[in-house]
Coordinates of C-alpha atoms in Angstrom, one line a residue:
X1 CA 0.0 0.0 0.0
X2 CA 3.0 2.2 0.3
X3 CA 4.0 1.6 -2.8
X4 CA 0.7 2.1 -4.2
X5 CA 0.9 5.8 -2.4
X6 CA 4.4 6.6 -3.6
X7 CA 2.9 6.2 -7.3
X8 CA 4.0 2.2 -8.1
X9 CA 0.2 1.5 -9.5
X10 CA 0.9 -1.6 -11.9
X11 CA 0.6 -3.8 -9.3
X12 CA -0.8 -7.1 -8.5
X13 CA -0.5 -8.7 -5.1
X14 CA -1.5 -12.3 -4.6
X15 CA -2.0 -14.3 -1.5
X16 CA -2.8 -18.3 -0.8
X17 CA -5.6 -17.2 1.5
X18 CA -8.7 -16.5 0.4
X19 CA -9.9 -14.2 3.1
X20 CA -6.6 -12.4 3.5
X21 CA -7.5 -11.5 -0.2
X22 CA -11.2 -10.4 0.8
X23 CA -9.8 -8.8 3.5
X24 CA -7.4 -6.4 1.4
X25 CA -9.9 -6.0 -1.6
X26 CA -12.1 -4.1 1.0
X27 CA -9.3 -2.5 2.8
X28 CA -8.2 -0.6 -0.6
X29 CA -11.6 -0.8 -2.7
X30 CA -12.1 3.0 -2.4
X31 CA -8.7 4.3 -1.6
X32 CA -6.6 2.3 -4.4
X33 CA -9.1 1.0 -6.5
X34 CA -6.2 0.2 -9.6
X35 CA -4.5 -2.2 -7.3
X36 CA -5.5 -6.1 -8.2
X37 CA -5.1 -8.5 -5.1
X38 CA -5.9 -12.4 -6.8
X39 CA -6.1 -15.8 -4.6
X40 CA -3.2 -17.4 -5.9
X41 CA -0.4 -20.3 -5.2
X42 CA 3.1 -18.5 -5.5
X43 CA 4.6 -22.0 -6.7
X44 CA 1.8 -22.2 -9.0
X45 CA 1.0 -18.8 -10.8
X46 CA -1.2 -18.8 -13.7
X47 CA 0.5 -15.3 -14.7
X48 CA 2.3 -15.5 -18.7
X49 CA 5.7 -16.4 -18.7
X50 CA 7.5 -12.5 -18.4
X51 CA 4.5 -10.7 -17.8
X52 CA 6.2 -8.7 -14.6
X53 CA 9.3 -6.4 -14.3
X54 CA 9.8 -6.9 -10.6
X55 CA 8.6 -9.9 -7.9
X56 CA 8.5 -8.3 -4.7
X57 CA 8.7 -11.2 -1.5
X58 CA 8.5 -10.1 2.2
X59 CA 8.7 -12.5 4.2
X60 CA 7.3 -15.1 1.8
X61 CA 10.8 -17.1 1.3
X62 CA 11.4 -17.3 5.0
X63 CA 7.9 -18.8 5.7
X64 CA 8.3 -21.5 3.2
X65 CA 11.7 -22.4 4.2
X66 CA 11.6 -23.4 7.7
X67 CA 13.9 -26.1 7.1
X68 CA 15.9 -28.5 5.0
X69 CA 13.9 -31.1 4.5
X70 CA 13.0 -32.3 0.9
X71 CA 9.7 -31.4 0.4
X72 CA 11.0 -27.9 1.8
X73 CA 13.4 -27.9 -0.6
X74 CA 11.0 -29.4 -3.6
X75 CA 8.6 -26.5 -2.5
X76 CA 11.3 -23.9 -2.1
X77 CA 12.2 -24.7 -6.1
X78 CA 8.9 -24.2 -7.5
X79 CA 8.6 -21.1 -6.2
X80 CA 11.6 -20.1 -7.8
X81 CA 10.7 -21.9 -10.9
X82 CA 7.8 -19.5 -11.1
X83 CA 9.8 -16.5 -9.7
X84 CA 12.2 -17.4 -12.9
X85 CA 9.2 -17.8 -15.2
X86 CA 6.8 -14.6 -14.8
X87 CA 10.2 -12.0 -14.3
X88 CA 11.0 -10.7 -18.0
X89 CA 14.6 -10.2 -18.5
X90 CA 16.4 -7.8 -16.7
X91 CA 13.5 -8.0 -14.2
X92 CA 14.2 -8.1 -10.3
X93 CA 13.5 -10.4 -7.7
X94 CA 13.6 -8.3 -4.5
X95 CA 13.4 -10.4 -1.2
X96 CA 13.2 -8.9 2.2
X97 CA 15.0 -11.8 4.7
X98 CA 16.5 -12.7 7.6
X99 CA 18.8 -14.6 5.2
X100 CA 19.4 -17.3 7.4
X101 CA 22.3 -19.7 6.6
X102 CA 20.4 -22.3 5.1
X103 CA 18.1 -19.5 3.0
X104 CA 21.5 -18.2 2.0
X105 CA 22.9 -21.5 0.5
X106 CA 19.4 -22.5 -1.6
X107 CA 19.6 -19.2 -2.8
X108 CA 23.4 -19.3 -3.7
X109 CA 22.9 -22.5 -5.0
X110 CA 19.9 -22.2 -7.5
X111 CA 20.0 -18.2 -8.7
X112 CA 23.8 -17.9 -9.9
X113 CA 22.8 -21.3 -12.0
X114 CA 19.8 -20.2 -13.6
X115 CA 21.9 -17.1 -15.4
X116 CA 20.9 -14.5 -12.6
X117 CA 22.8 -12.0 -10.7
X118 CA 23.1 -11.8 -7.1
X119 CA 23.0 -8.9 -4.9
X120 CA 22.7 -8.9 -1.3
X121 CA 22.0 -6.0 0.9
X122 CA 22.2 -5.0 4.7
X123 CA 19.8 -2.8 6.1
X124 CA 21.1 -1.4 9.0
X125 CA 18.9 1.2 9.0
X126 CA 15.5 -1.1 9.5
X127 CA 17.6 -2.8 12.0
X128 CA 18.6 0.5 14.0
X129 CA 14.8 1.6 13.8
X130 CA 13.6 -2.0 15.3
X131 CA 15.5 -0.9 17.9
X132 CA 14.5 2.4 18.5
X133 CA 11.1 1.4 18.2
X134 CA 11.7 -1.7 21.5
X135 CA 11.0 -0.8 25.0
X136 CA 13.3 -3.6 26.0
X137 CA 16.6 -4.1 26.1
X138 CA 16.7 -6.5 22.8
X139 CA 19.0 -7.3 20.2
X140 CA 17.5 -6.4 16.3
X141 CA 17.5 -9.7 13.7
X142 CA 19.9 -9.0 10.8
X143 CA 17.5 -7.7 7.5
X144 CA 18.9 -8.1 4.0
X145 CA 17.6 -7.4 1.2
X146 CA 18.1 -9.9 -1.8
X147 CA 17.8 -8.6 -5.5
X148 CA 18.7 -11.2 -8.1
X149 CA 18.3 -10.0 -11.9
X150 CA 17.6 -11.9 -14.9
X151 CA 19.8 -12.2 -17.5
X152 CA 19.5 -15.1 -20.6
X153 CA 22.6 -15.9 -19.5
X154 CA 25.9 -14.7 -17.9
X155 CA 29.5 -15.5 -18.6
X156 CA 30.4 -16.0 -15.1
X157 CA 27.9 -15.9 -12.1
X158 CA 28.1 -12.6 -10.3
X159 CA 28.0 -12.1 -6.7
X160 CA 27.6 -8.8 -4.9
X161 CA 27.4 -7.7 -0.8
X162 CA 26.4 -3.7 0.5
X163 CA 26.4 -2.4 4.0
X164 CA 23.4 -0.2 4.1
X165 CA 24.6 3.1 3.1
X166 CA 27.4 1.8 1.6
X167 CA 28.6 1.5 -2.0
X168 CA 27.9 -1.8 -3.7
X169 CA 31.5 -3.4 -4.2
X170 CA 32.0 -6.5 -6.6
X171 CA 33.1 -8.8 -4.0
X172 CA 33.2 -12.2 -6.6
X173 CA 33.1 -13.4 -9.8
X174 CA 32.3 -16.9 -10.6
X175 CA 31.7 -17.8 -7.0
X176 CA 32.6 -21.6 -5.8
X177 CA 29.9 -23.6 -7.2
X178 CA 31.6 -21.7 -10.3
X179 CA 35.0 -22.6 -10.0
X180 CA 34.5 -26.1 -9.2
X181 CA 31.9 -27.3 -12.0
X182 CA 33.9 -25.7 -14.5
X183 CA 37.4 -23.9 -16.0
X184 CA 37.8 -20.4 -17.3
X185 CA 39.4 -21.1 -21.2
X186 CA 36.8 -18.7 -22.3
X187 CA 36.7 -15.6 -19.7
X188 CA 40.7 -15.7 -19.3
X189 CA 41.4 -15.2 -15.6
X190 CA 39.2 -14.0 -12.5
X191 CA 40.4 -11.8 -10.4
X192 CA 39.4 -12.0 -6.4
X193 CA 40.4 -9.7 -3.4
X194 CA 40.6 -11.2 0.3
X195 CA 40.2 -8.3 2.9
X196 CA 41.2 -8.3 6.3
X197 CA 39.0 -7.0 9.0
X198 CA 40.4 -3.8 10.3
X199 CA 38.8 -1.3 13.0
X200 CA 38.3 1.3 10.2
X201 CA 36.4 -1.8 8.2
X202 CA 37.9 -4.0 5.8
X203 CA 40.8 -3.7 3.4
X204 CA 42.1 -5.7 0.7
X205 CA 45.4 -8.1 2.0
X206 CA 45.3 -10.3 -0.8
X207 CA 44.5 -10.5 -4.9
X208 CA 44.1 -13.8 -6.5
X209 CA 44.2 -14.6 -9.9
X210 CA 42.6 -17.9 -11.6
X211 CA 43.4 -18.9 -14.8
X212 CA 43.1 -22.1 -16.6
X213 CA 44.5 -24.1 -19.5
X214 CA 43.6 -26.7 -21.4
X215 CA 44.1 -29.8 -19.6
X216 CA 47.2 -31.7 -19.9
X217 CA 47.7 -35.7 -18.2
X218 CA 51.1 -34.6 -16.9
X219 CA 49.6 -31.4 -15.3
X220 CA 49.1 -31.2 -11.7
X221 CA 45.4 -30.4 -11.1
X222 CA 45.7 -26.7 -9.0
X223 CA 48.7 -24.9 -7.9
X224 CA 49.0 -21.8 -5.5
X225 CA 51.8 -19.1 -6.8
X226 CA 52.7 -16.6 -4.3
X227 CA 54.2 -13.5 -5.8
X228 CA 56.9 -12.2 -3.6
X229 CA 56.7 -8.9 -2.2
X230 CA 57.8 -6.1 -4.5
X231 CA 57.7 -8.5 -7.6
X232 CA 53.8 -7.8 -8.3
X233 CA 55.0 -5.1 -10.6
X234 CA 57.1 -7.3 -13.4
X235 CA 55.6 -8.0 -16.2
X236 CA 55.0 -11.9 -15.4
X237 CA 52.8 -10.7 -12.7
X238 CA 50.5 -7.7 -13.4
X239 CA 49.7 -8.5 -16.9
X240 CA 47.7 -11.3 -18.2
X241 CA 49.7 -12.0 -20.5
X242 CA 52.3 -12.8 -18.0
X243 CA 50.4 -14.3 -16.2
X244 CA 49.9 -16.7 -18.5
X245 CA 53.0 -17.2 -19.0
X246 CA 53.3 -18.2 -15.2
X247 CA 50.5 -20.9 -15.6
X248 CA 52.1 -22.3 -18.8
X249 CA 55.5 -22.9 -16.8
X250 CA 53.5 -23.9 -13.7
X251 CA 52.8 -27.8 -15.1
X252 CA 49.4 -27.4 -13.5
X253 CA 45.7 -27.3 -15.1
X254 CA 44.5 -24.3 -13.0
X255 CA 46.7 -21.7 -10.7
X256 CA 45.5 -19.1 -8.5
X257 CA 48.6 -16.4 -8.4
X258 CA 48.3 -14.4 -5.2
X259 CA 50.1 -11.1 -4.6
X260 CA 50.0 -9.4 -1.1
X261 CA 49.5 -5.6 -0.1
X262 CA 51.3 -2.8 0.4
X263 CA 50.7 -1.5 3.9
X264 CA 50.2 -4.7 5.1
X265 CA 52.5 -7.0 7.1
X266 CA 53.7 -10.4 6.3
X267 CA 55.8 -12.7 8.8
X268 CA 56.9 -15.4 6.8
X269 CA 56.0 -18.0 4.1
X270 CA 54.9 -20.6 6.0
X271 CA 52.5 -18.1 7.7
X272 CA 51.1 -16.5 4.3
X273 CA 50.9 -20.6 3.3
X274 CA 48.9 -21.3 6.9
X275 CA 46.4 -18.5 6.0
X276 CA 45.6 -18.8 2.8
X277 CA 44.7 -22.6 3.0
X278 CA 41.0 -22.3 3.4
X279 CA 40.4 -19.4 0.9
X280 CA 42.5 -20.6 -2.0
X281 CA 40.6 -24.6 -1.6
X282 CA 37.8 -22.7 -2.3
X283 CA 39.1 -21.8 -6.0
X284 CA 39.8 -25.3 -6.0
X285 CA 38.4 -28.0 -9.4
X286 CA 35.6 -30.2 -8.3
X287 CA 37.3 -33.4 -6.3
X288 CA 40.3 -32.1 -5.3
X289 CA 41.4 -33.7 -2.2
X290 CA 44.8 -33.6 -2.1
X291 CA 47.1 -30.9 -0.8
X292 CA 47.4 -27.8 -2.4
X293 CA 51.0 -27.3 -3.5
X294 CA 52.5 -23.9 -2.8
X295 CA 54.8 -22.5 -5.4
X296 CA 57.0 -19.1 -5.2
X297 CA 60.5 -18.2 -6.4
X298 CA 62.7 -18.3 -3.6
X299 CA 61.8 -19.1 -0.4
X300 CA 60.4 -16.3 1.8
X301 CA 57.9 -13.1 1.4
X302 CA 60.5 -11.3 -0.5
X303 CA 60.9 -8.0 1.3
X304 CA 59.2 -4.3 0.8
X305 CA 60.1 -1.5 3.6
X306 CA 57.5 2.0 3.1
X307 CA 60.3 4.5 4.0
X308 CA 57.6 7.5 2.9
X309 CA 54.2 7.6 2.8
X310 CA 53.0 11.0 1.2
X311 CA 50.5 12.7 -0.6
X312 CA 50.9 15.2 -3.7
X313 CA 48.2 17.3 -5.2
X314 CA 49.1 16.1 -8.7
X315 CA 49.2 12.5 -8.2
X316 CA 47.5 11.3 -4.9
X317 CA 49.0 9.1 -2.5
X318 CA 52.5 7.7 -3.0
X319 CA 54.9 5.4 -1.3
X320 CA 58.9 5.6 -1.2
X321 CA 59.5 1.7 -1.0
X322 CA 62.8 -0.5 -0.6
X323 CA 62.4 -3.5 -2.2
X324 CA 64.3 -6.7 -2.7
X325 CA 64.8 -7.5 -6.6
X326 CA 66.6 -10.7 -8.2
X327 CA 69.9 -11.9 -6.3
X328 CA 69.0 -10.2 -3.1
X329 CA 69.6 -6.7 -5.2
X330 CA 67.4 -3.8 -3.0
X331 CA 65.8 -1.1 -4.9
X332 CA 64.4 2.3 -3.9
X333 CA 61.8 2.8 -5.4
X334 CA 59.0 6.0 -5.9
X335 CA 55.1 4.5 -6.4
X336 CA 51.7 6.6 -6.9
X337 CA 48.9 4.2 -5.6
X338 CA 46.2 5.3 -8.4
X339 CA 48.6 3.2 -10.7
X340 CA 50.5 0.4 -8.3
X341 CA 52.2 -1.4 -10.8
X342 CA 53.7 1.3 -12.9
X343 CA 57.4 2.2 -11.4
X344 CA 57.3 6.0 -11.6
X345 CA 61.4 5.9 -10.5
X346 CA 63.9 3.6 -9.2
X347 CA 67.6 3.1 -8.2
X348 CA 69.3 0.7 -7.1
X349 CA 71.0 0.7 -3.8
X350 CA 74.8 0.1 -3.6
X351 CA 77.0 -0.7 -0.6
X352 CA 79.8 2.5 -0.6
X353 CA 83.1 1.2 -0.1
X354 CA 83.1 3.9 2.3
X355 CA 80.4 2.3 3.9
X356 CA 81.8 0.5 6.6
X357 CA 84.2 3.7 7.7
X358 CA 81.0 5.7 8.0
X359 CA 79.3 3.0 10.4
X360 CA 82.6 2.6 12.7
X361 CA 82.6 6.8 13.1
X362 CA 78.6 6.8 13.9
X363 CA 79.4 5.3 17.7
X364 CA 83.0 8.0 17.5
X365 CA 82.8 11.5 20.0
X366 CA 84.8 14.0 19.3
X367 CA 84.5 17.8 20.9
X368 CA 86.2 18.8 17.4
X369 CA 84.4 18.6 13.7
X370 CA 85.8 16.0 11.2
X371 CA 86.7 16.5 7.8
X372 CA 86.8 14.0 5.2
X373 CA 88.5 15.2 1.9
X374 CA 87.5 12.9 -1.2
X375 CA 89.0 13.4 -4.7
X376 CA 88.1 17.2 -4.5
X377 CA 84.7 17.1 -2.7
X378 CA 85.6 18.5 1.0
X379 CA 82.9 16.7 3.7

């Protein structure tokens, strides 16, 4: 009826009860007389195939599924059978939930299959007003909103998350159902961020890229390639054509290349290894049940030291870095972070021969000045 008031008209609501349809016939005859309320069976709707732009459900999924049972389940499906049936494409199915885990999984489960897109929503604000609204000292249910849109088909399922308020943020593309049923030889690579809870939110502390090729009997099945720190911006491993090049050397079928952040702070290999496990099975081929071999070139983190962090006018944030290059070679080097991987300077660090002079005089006192004279330069 809201709806109806803020000027949505075309609208037809349908109920399984016959007398909550009497009921809201008479509540609206006079008021909203262009609004059509029909007894109906929402896993049996006599409506044309496409003959609505947007299904609106509150409440309705988390009625029907109570449970996982099979008949749930079977009954769960035909409504979504029909859900897929009446929406035209591009249409919207918008469902208000309390998203409960197993809602979540159908839901992941059927949608990204049947060529939709998948959206899910917070609402804080609902939740915040619940509150407000209680006398008691009571804790508001989570409220999401889910909006899946029809498509004839997608390339790769699509999965995006919102805070309330928030801007959406593509969060993953072909999701795990995705990457285990099938390989990417037609979309390339995918590329995935893993954030890191922080008390100013979340921010990114991995990227993962997938790629695939064609299979080969003496190819491992899935690799992990962990780009040392620093190295992210050759060639081999911020293009995708060097990437490629990686997974053709690799000897495996499928390779997920991971390259840590900036900013962030990395103890050792073993402890990168220890928490990627879980995310990286997910990227995993159907059946894999082996280990997941690690592979990297040499055999730590590599090393990257922020020596400046800055900000210009002209070109945004930058970073002075000292980084460890081939054959332990450090390199100082000048990056703006609205283009990470291009090297705007660099020089390489060399050990003086005067080096060692300099550290021995650091601990010296003297009440007098000294003065170094070098070719003709006076110091």
């Amino acid at each position: 009826m809201d709806m109806y008031d803020c000027g949505f008209q075309n609208m037809t609501n349908i109920d399984i009860s016959e007398v909550v349809i009497k009921q809201m016939k008479e509540l609206n005859k006079n008021k909203r007389p262009v609004m059509k309320f029909l007894q109906m069976d929402a896993t049996s709707m006599s409506f044309l195939n496409e003959d609505f732009t947007v299904v609106l459900d509150k409440g309705t999924l988390d009625a029907l599924m109570t449970d996982e049972n099979q008949e749930t389940i079977s009954t769960v499906t035909k409504y979504c059978n029909e859900i897929c049936r009446v929406l035209k494409t591009g249409g919207r199915y918008v469902c208000i939930s309390l998203l409960q885990e197993h809602i979540l999984k159908f839901l992941l489960a059927y949608f990204p299959a049947h060529g939709c897109m998948f959206r899910v929503i917070r609402c804080f604000d609902a939740e915040q007003k619940t509150l407000e609204s209680s006398s008691d000292d009571v804790m508001a249910m989570p409220v999401f909103v889910v909006v899946i849109t029809k498509f004839k088909a997608l390339p790769t399922p699509i999965l995006e998350t919102c805070l309330g308020g928030d801007k959406i943020q593509r969060k993953a593309a072909l999701v795990c159902n995705g990457l285990a049923k099938g390989n990417l030889l037609d979309c390339n690579e995918v590329k995935m961020d893993l954030l890191k809870k922080t008390s100013e939110g979340e921010s990114p502390r991995y990227t993962v890229y997938i790629l695939d090729q064609p299979y080969s009997r003496g190819n491992g099945k899935y690799a992990v390639f962990i780009v040392p720190q620093g190295r992210e911006i050759e060639w081999m491993f911020s293009t995708p054509e060097g990437r490629k090049k990686v997974l053709s050397s690799a000897k495996h079928n499928r390779l997920a290349i991971v390259v840590m952040h900036r900013d962030q702070k990395y103890e050792s290999l073993d402890d990168v290894k220890n928490e990627l496990n879980d995310s990286v099975r997910n990227f995993a081929p159907r059946g894999l049940k082996d280990l997941i071999p690690y592979l990297t070139i040499g055999s730590d983190v590599g090393h990257r030291e922020t020596l400046i962090s800055g900000f210009s006018n002209l070109s945004g944030e930058f970073r002075i870095e000292e980084v460890e290059g081939n054959n332990g070679q450090l390199f100082r080097r000048l990056i703006f972070l609205n283009n990470q991987f291009v090297i705007q300077s660099e020089a390489l660090i060399q050990t003086s021969k005067y080096a060692f002079l300099f550290q021995k005089l650091r601990g010296y006192r003297s009440p007098n000045p000294i003065r170094f004279l070098f070719g003709s330069t006076l110091f």
